[in-house]
Amino acid sequence: MRRLTKKKALTLVKELDAFPKVPESYVESTASGGTVSLIAFSLMAILAFLEFFVYRDTWMKYEYEVDKDFGSKLRINVDITVAMRCQYIGADVLDLAETMVASDGLKYEPVNFELSPQQRLWHMTLQHIQERLKVEHSLQDLIFKTAIKGPPPPQPQKDDSSTSLHACRIHGHLYVNKVAGNFHITVGKSIPHPRGHAHLAALVSHDSYNFSHRIDHLSFGEDLPGIISPLDGTEKVSADSNHIFQYFITIVPTKLNTYRVSAETHQYSVTEQDRAINHAAGSHGVSGIFMKYDINSLMVKVTEQHMPLWQFLVRLCGIIGGIFSTTGMIHGIVGFLVDVICCRLKMGVYRQLKESPENEQVNSEDQNTTGGEALYSPAAVHPHSLIQ
């Protein structure tokens, strides 16, 4: 009974086979079928190869959420060269709560404002990248994925061979409260004041004012190598001694998660304005460089994503199965049309030509038989022959 049950089960399983096997003696190989198979296998290989590159590629996913971190400090990374001597200028930060931040993390280095040919080439390259970033926004994803993996961009090497160093490079970093503030560089060193702070500008002659500047780097948050900020490579040259440069910056907290780095940094957008100070014409203000920043309440999460392996296998099976089925259908339809248009018409003409000689032979035999009877019958029935 058990053997019969097993046999019935196997028979039932065989009847459910959706892929019946055809004996090889019933299969006929043709040249057209081999050609179509070769084309199909070539397409499968090419598309599978391209799909592998798609599987290896990654993309950036952007998400938005409310920034709940209010207690941490904000780091400001600065590298600015001003066309004035270091003893004539001072840099500091004053936030919205009228809190003056110490600028102990900044260094003042006497340099020349003019760049050497190699430095100028590096600076022009940085400006070209900035122009392309304004047009091709997708390049930012490429910077997130690849620029971080490489070494940091080279800083311009200053030429200290000249004895008259008339410019000052201010570089370093500051930690400020995570509120709106104002980072500025103006005439005179800053001193604390009960109502804020002040700069000792009375001892500096107005003829020595020159706030032409070059921003090699300005970023907020953790300084990640390879990240290009909007103000990197900015250069402003003023023809007037009394001139004010204003940058209005909106900072966006950013969480960056890639396969190489995971960090919390800050992106920012900027608008700028500059004008000459002329009190007689009604243009009032203080000469200097002012960067007023505000922090956005939304946080951007940038995550590098990759196609999962199961999805790659499903897409690969779809490519192979789709090409195999499509080429089989096309081959069958083309073969049917060729058979209808060419082969069957030729065979029909061949049959007419084959049957016409047989009809002629039959007709000739009928004529011979009829003619023989006509010759024989008069002699057989003529009355005179019977009388003789």
XYZ file of C-alpha atoms in Angstrom:
388
model
C 0.000 0.000 0.000
C 2.813 2.384 0.838
C 4.510 1.680 -2.516
C 1.271 2.367 -4.337
C 0.835 5.572 -2.401
C 4.375 6.692 -3.299
C 3.826 5.848 -6.960
C 0.596 7.838 -7.004
C 2.353 10.753 -5.381
C 5.186 10.652 -7.934
C 2.667 10.373 -10.756
C 0.782 13.374 -9.418
C 4.005 15.380 -9.138
C 4.952 14.474 -12.726
C 1.553 15.601 -13.964
C 2.128 18.976 -12.298
C 5.402 19.486 -14.193
C 5.226 22.904 -15.896
C 8.461 22.299 -17.779
C 7.969 19.148 -19.841
C 11.105 17.730 -21.395
C 11.241 17.215 -25.155
C 13.328 14.284 -26.424
C 16.413 15.322 -28.383
C 15.269 13.283 -31.380
C 12.302 15.644 -31.757
C 14.416 18.802 -31.635
C 15.651 20.290 -34.901
C 18.525 22.802 -34.956
C 18.489 25.505 -37.626
C 20.906 28.194 -38.746
C 18.367 30.941 -38.049
C 17.790 29.649 -34.542
C 21.531 29.557 -33.875
C 21.913 33.138 -35.117
C 19.087 34.383 -32.904
C 20.557 32.490 -29.934
C 23.953 34.089 -30.524
C 22.394 37.562 -30.643
C 20.362 36.840 -27.495
C 23.386 35.608 -25.546
C 25.385 38.666 -26.621
C 22.621 41.018 -25.443
C 22.372 39.138 -22.165
C 26.105 39.466 -21.560
C 26.182 43.194 -22.420
C 23.154 44.109 -20.298
C 24.334 41.950 -17.385
C 27.729 43.689 -17.544
C 26.075 47.131 -17.497
C 23.751 46.077 -14.700
C 26.788 45.101 -12.629
C 28.073 48.680 -12.900
C 24.664 49.948 -11.771
C 24.878 47.574 -8.794
C 28.311 48.914 -7.864
C 27.155 52.542 -8.025
C 25.729 54.386 -5.026
C 23.450 57.395 -4.642
C 22.719 59.944 -1.946
C 19.385 60.024 -0.129
C 18.268 63.296 1.480
C 15.964 63.391 4.494
C 14.810 66.297 6.661
C 14.064 66.485 10.349
C 13.986 69.048 13.145
C 17.360 69.782 14.729
C 17.011 69.048 18.430
C 20.635 69.745 19.370
C 20.729 73.213 20.921
C 23.328 72.790 23.646
C 26.374 71.944 21.559
C 28.930 74.415 20.275
C 29.319 75.419 16.645
C 32.779 75.309 15.149
C 33.825 77.967 12.607
C 36.794 77.143 10.358
C 38.460 80.225 8.905
C 41.240 80.839 6.398
C 41.083 84.437 5.084
C 43.801 86.698 3.720
C 43.270 90.468 4.101
C 45.368 93.075 2.303
C 46.317 94.869 5.542
C 49.051 94.376 8.076
C 48.240 92.066 10.977
C 48.757 94.771 13.631
C 46.045 96.929 12.064
C 43.138 94.441 12.047
C 41.293 92.178 14.459
C 38.776 89.321 14.114
C 36.166 88.159 16.600
C 32.585 86.898 16.934
C 29.620 88.543 18.619
C 26.507 86.362 18.877
C 22.861 87.353 19.221
C 23.061 87.256 23.012
C 25.782 89.957 22.891
C 28.328 87.367 23.963
C 31.835 88.034 22.698
C 33.727 84.891 21.770
C 37.461 84.802 22.367
C 39.508 84.496 19.207
C 42.333 82.510 20.775
C 42.002 79.805 18.136
C 42.857 82.193 15.296
C 46.395 82.808 14.091
C 47.628 85.966 12.370
C 50.327 85.270 9.807
C 52.019 88.048 7.758
C 51.982 87.155 4.047
C 51.912 88.739 0.603
C 48.512 89.271 -0.940
C 49.729 88.544 -4.463
C 49.784 84.914 -5.538
C 52.487 83.045 -7.384
C 51.602 81.420 -10.760
C 51.117 78.014 -9.097
C 48.941 79.514 -6.374
C 46.934 81.488 -8.924
C 46.313 78.306 -10.939
C 45.049 76.534 -7.826
C 42.800 79.496 -7.012
C 41.367 79.662 -10.553
C 40.656 75.922 -10.441
C 38.731 76.382 -7.203
C 36.705 79.219 -8.720
C 35.909 77.081 -11.766
C 34.636 74.305 -9.494
C 32.430 76.820 -7.691
C 30.945 77.964 -11.002
C 30.171 74.387 -12.023
C 28.578 73.661 -8.646
C 26.144 76.524 -9.190
C 25.017 74.980 -12.481
C 25.377 71.239 -11.859
C 23.828 70.613 -8.446
C 24.354 66.859 -8.778
C 28.105 67.437 -8.465
C 27.571 67.916 -4.743
C 26.688 64.216 -4.470
C 29.933 63.374 -6.230
C 31.834 65.546 -3.759
C 30.135 63.807 -0.842
C 31.045 60.364 -2.204
C 34.515 60.857 -3.664
C 36.123 64.081 -2.452
C 35.924 62.980 1.169
C 37.883 59.831 0.362
C 40.824 61.774 -1.050
C 43.319 64.034 0.692
C 42.279 67.557 1.683
C 42.681 70.262 -0.957
C 46.164 71.811 -0.890
C 46.403 75.147 0.834
C 48.261 77.879 -1.076
C 51.874 78.065 -0.018
C 52.677 81.652 0.902
C 55.835 83.257 -0.384
C 57.729 84.697 2.569
C 60.845 85.714 0.629
C 59.725 89.354 0.430
C 60.776 91.634 3.268
C 57.633 93.784 3.046
C 54.720 91.549 3.994
C 51.753 93.875 3.661
C 48.913 91.327 4.060
C 47.661 89.151 6.887
C 46.408 85.589 6.772
C 43.893 84.807 9.528
C 43.361 81.078 9.914
C 42.222 78.665 12.577
C 38.893 77.806 14.207
C 36.456 79.154 16.792
C 33.777 77.541 18.956
C 30.633 79.662 19.305
C 27.141 79.208 20.720
C 24.613 77.638 18.411
C 22.727 80.893 17.874
C 22.855 83.613 15.249
C 25.982 85.724 15.335
C 28.367 87.997 13.487
C 31.939 87.093 12.602
C 33.778 90.193 11.481
C 37.220 91.488 10.624
C 37.679 95.215 11.019
C 40.252 97.851 11.915
C 41.903 97.589 15.323
C 42.154 94.913 17.947
C 38.988 94.126 19.882
C 38.645 94.864 23.576
C 35.820 93.820 25.952
C 33.178 96.392 26.761
C 30.260 96.352 29.234
C 27.806 96.807 26.368
C 29.522 94.430 23.982
C 32.958 95.094 22.569
C 34.946 97.733 20.733
C 37.890 97.968 18.345
C 40.850 100.291 18.806
C 40.717 101.923 15.382
C 41.756 105.433 16.384
C 45.453 104.657 16.108
C 45.176 103.415 12.519
C 45.353 105.903 9.645
C 42.502 105.845 7.102
C 45.037 105.774 4.299
C 46.132 102.286 5.352
C 42.587 100.864 5.102
C 42.327 98.147 2.472
C 39.834 95.359 3.015
C 40.485 93.564 -0.232
C 40.442 89.927 0.790
C 40.575 86.363 -0.392
C 38.653 83.528 1.316
C 40.574 80.299 0.932
C 38.218 78.397 3.214
C 35.203 79.097 5.419
C 33.096 76.288 6.840
C 31.011 75.432 9.884
C 31.094 72.249 11.907
C 33.600 69.454 11.580
C 36.195 70.267 8.945
C 35.920 67.403 6.453
C 38.671 67.209 3.839
C 37.472 67.587 0.282
C 34.212 69.402 1.060
C 34.015 72.642 -0.936
C 32.031 75.413 0.748
C 30.253 78.181 -1.191
C 32.719 80.922 -0.157
C 35.880 78.928 -0.833
C 37.927 80.692 -3.512
C 36.128 84.043 -3.173
C 38.323 87.049 -3.916
C 37.262 90.688 -3.525
C 39.419 93.657 -4.483
C 38.363 97.157 -3.414
C 39.530 100.387 -5.013
C 38.287 102.471 -2.053
C 39.969 102.489 1.304
C 36.673 102.745 3.207
C 34.682 99.757 2.036
C 32.326 97.316 3.732
C 31.819 93.713 2.643
C 28.799 91.865 4.033
C 28.018 88.145 3.759
C 24.614 86.877 4.940
C 24.936 83.173 5.695
C 22.223 80.607 6.444
C 23.651 77.498 8.105
C 21.946 74.112 7.714
C 22.965 71.312 10.140
C 23.864 68.180 8.188
C 24.385 64.550 9.165
C 26.582 62.822 6.623
C 26.636 59.020 6.494
C 28.671 57.417 3.717
C 30.575 54.159 3.423
C 33.798 55.998 4.258
C 32.837 58.609 6.824
C 30.088 59.376 9.290
C 30.101 62.894 10.686
C 27.961 65.849 11.685
C 28.808 68.979 9.742
C 27.049 72.058 8.411
C 26.270 73.296 4.938
C 25.377 76.886 4.216
C 24.046 79.247 1.585
C 25.218 82.820 1.246
C 24.245 86.166 -0.267
C 26.726 89.015 -0.380
C 26.730 92.777 -0.620
C 29.469 95.413 -0.664
C 29.512 99.191 -0.855
C 31.856 102.110 -0.299
C 31.601 104.101 2.937
C 30.871 107.747 2.213
C 29.220 109.637 5.056
C 28.749 112.748 2.924
C 26.694 110.762 0.412
C 24.660 109.020 3.113
C 26.463 105.652 2.929
C 27.232 105.021 6.578
C 28.834 102.064 8.262
C 32.114 100.629 9.482
C 34.789 99.476 7.098
C 35.542 95.783 7.307
C 34.386 92.258 6.478
C 31.172 91.160 8.203
C 29.767 87.624 8.055
C 26.339 87.490 9.650
C 25.170 83.918 10.100
C 21.911 82.331 11.204
C 21.199 78.662 11.933
C 18.293 76.825 10.338
C 16.046 74.748 12.601
C 15.861 71.885 10.089
C 18.537 69.229 9.789
C 19.442 67.464 6.562
C 20.412 63.785 6.699
C 22.530 62.715 3.731
C 22.904 58.936 3.450
C 24.790 56.999 0.817
C 22.713 54.056 -0.348
C 23.522 50.964 -2.359
C 21.397 48.525 -4.354
C 20.812 45.358 -2.277
C 22.052 42.034 -3.612
C 18.581 40.481 -3.913
C 17.397 43.371 -6.082
C 20.427 42.984 -8.329
C 19.698 39.252 -8.754
C 16.015 39.936 -9.509
C 16.942 42.520 -12.149
C 19.509 40.142 -13.617
C 16.942 37.333 -13.878
C 14.489 39.762 -15.471
C 17.067 40.719 -18.105
C 17.935 37.118 -18.964
C 14.343 35.851 -18.954
C 13.011 38.858 -20.845
C 15.596 38.644 -23.620
C 15.181 34.871 -23.900
C 11.391 35.085 -24.181
C 11.380 38.107 -26.482
C 13.926 36.702 -28.922
C 12.038 33.393 -28.982
C 8.775 35.147 -29.812
C 10.401 37.306 -32.484
C 12.102 34.294 -34.044
C 8.825 32.374 -34.112
C 6.877 35.266 -35.664
C 9.542 35.960 -38.291
C 9.796 32.282 -39.144
C 6.043 32.013 -39.521
C 5.881 35.049 -41.818
C 8.762 33.793 -43.939
C 7.104 30.390 -44.176
C 3.808 31.942 -45.244
C 5.174 34.472 -47.712
C 8.025 32.530 -49.296
C 7.968 28.798 -48.718
C 4.265 28.034 -49.146
C 3.869 30.094 -52.311
C 6.859 28.380 -53.891
C 5.541 24.959 -53.016
C 2.162 25.870 -54.536
C 3.764 26.835 -57.864
C 5.886 23.703 -57.755
C 2.798 21.509 -57.412
C 1.106 23.126 -60.439
C 4.178 22.580 -62.583
C 4.427 19.004 -61.356
C 0.835 18.114 -62.133
C 0.677 19.613 -65.679
C 2.820 16.914 -67.448
C 0.712 14.146 -65.892
C -2.478 15.788 -67.202
C -0.965 16.045 -70.681
C -0.037 12.329 -70.642
C -3.533 11.320 -69.570
C -5.106 13.498 -72.273
C -2.824 12.001 -74.975
C -3.730 8.456 -73.927
C -7.423 9.346 -74.103
C -6.981 10.792 -77.581
C -5.113 7.673 -78.799
C -7.798 5.415 -77.454
C -10.531 7.449 -79.067
C -8.752 7.592 -82.438
C -8.192 3.806 -82.506
C -11.820 3.071 -81.971
C -12.824 5.497 -84.727
C -10.517 3.728 -87.234
C -11.607 0.278 -86.255
C -15.331 0.725 -86.053
C -16.073 1.545 -89.740
C -14.362 -1.643 -90.977
C -16.161 -3.690 -88.469
C -19.631 -2.466 -89.310
C -19.359 -1.660 -93.089
C -22.056 -3.689 -94.930
C -20.051 -4.212 -98.151
C -17.308 -5.989 -96.326
C -19.813 -8.418 -94.967
C -21.329 -9.095 -98.441
C -17.910 -9.748 -99.960
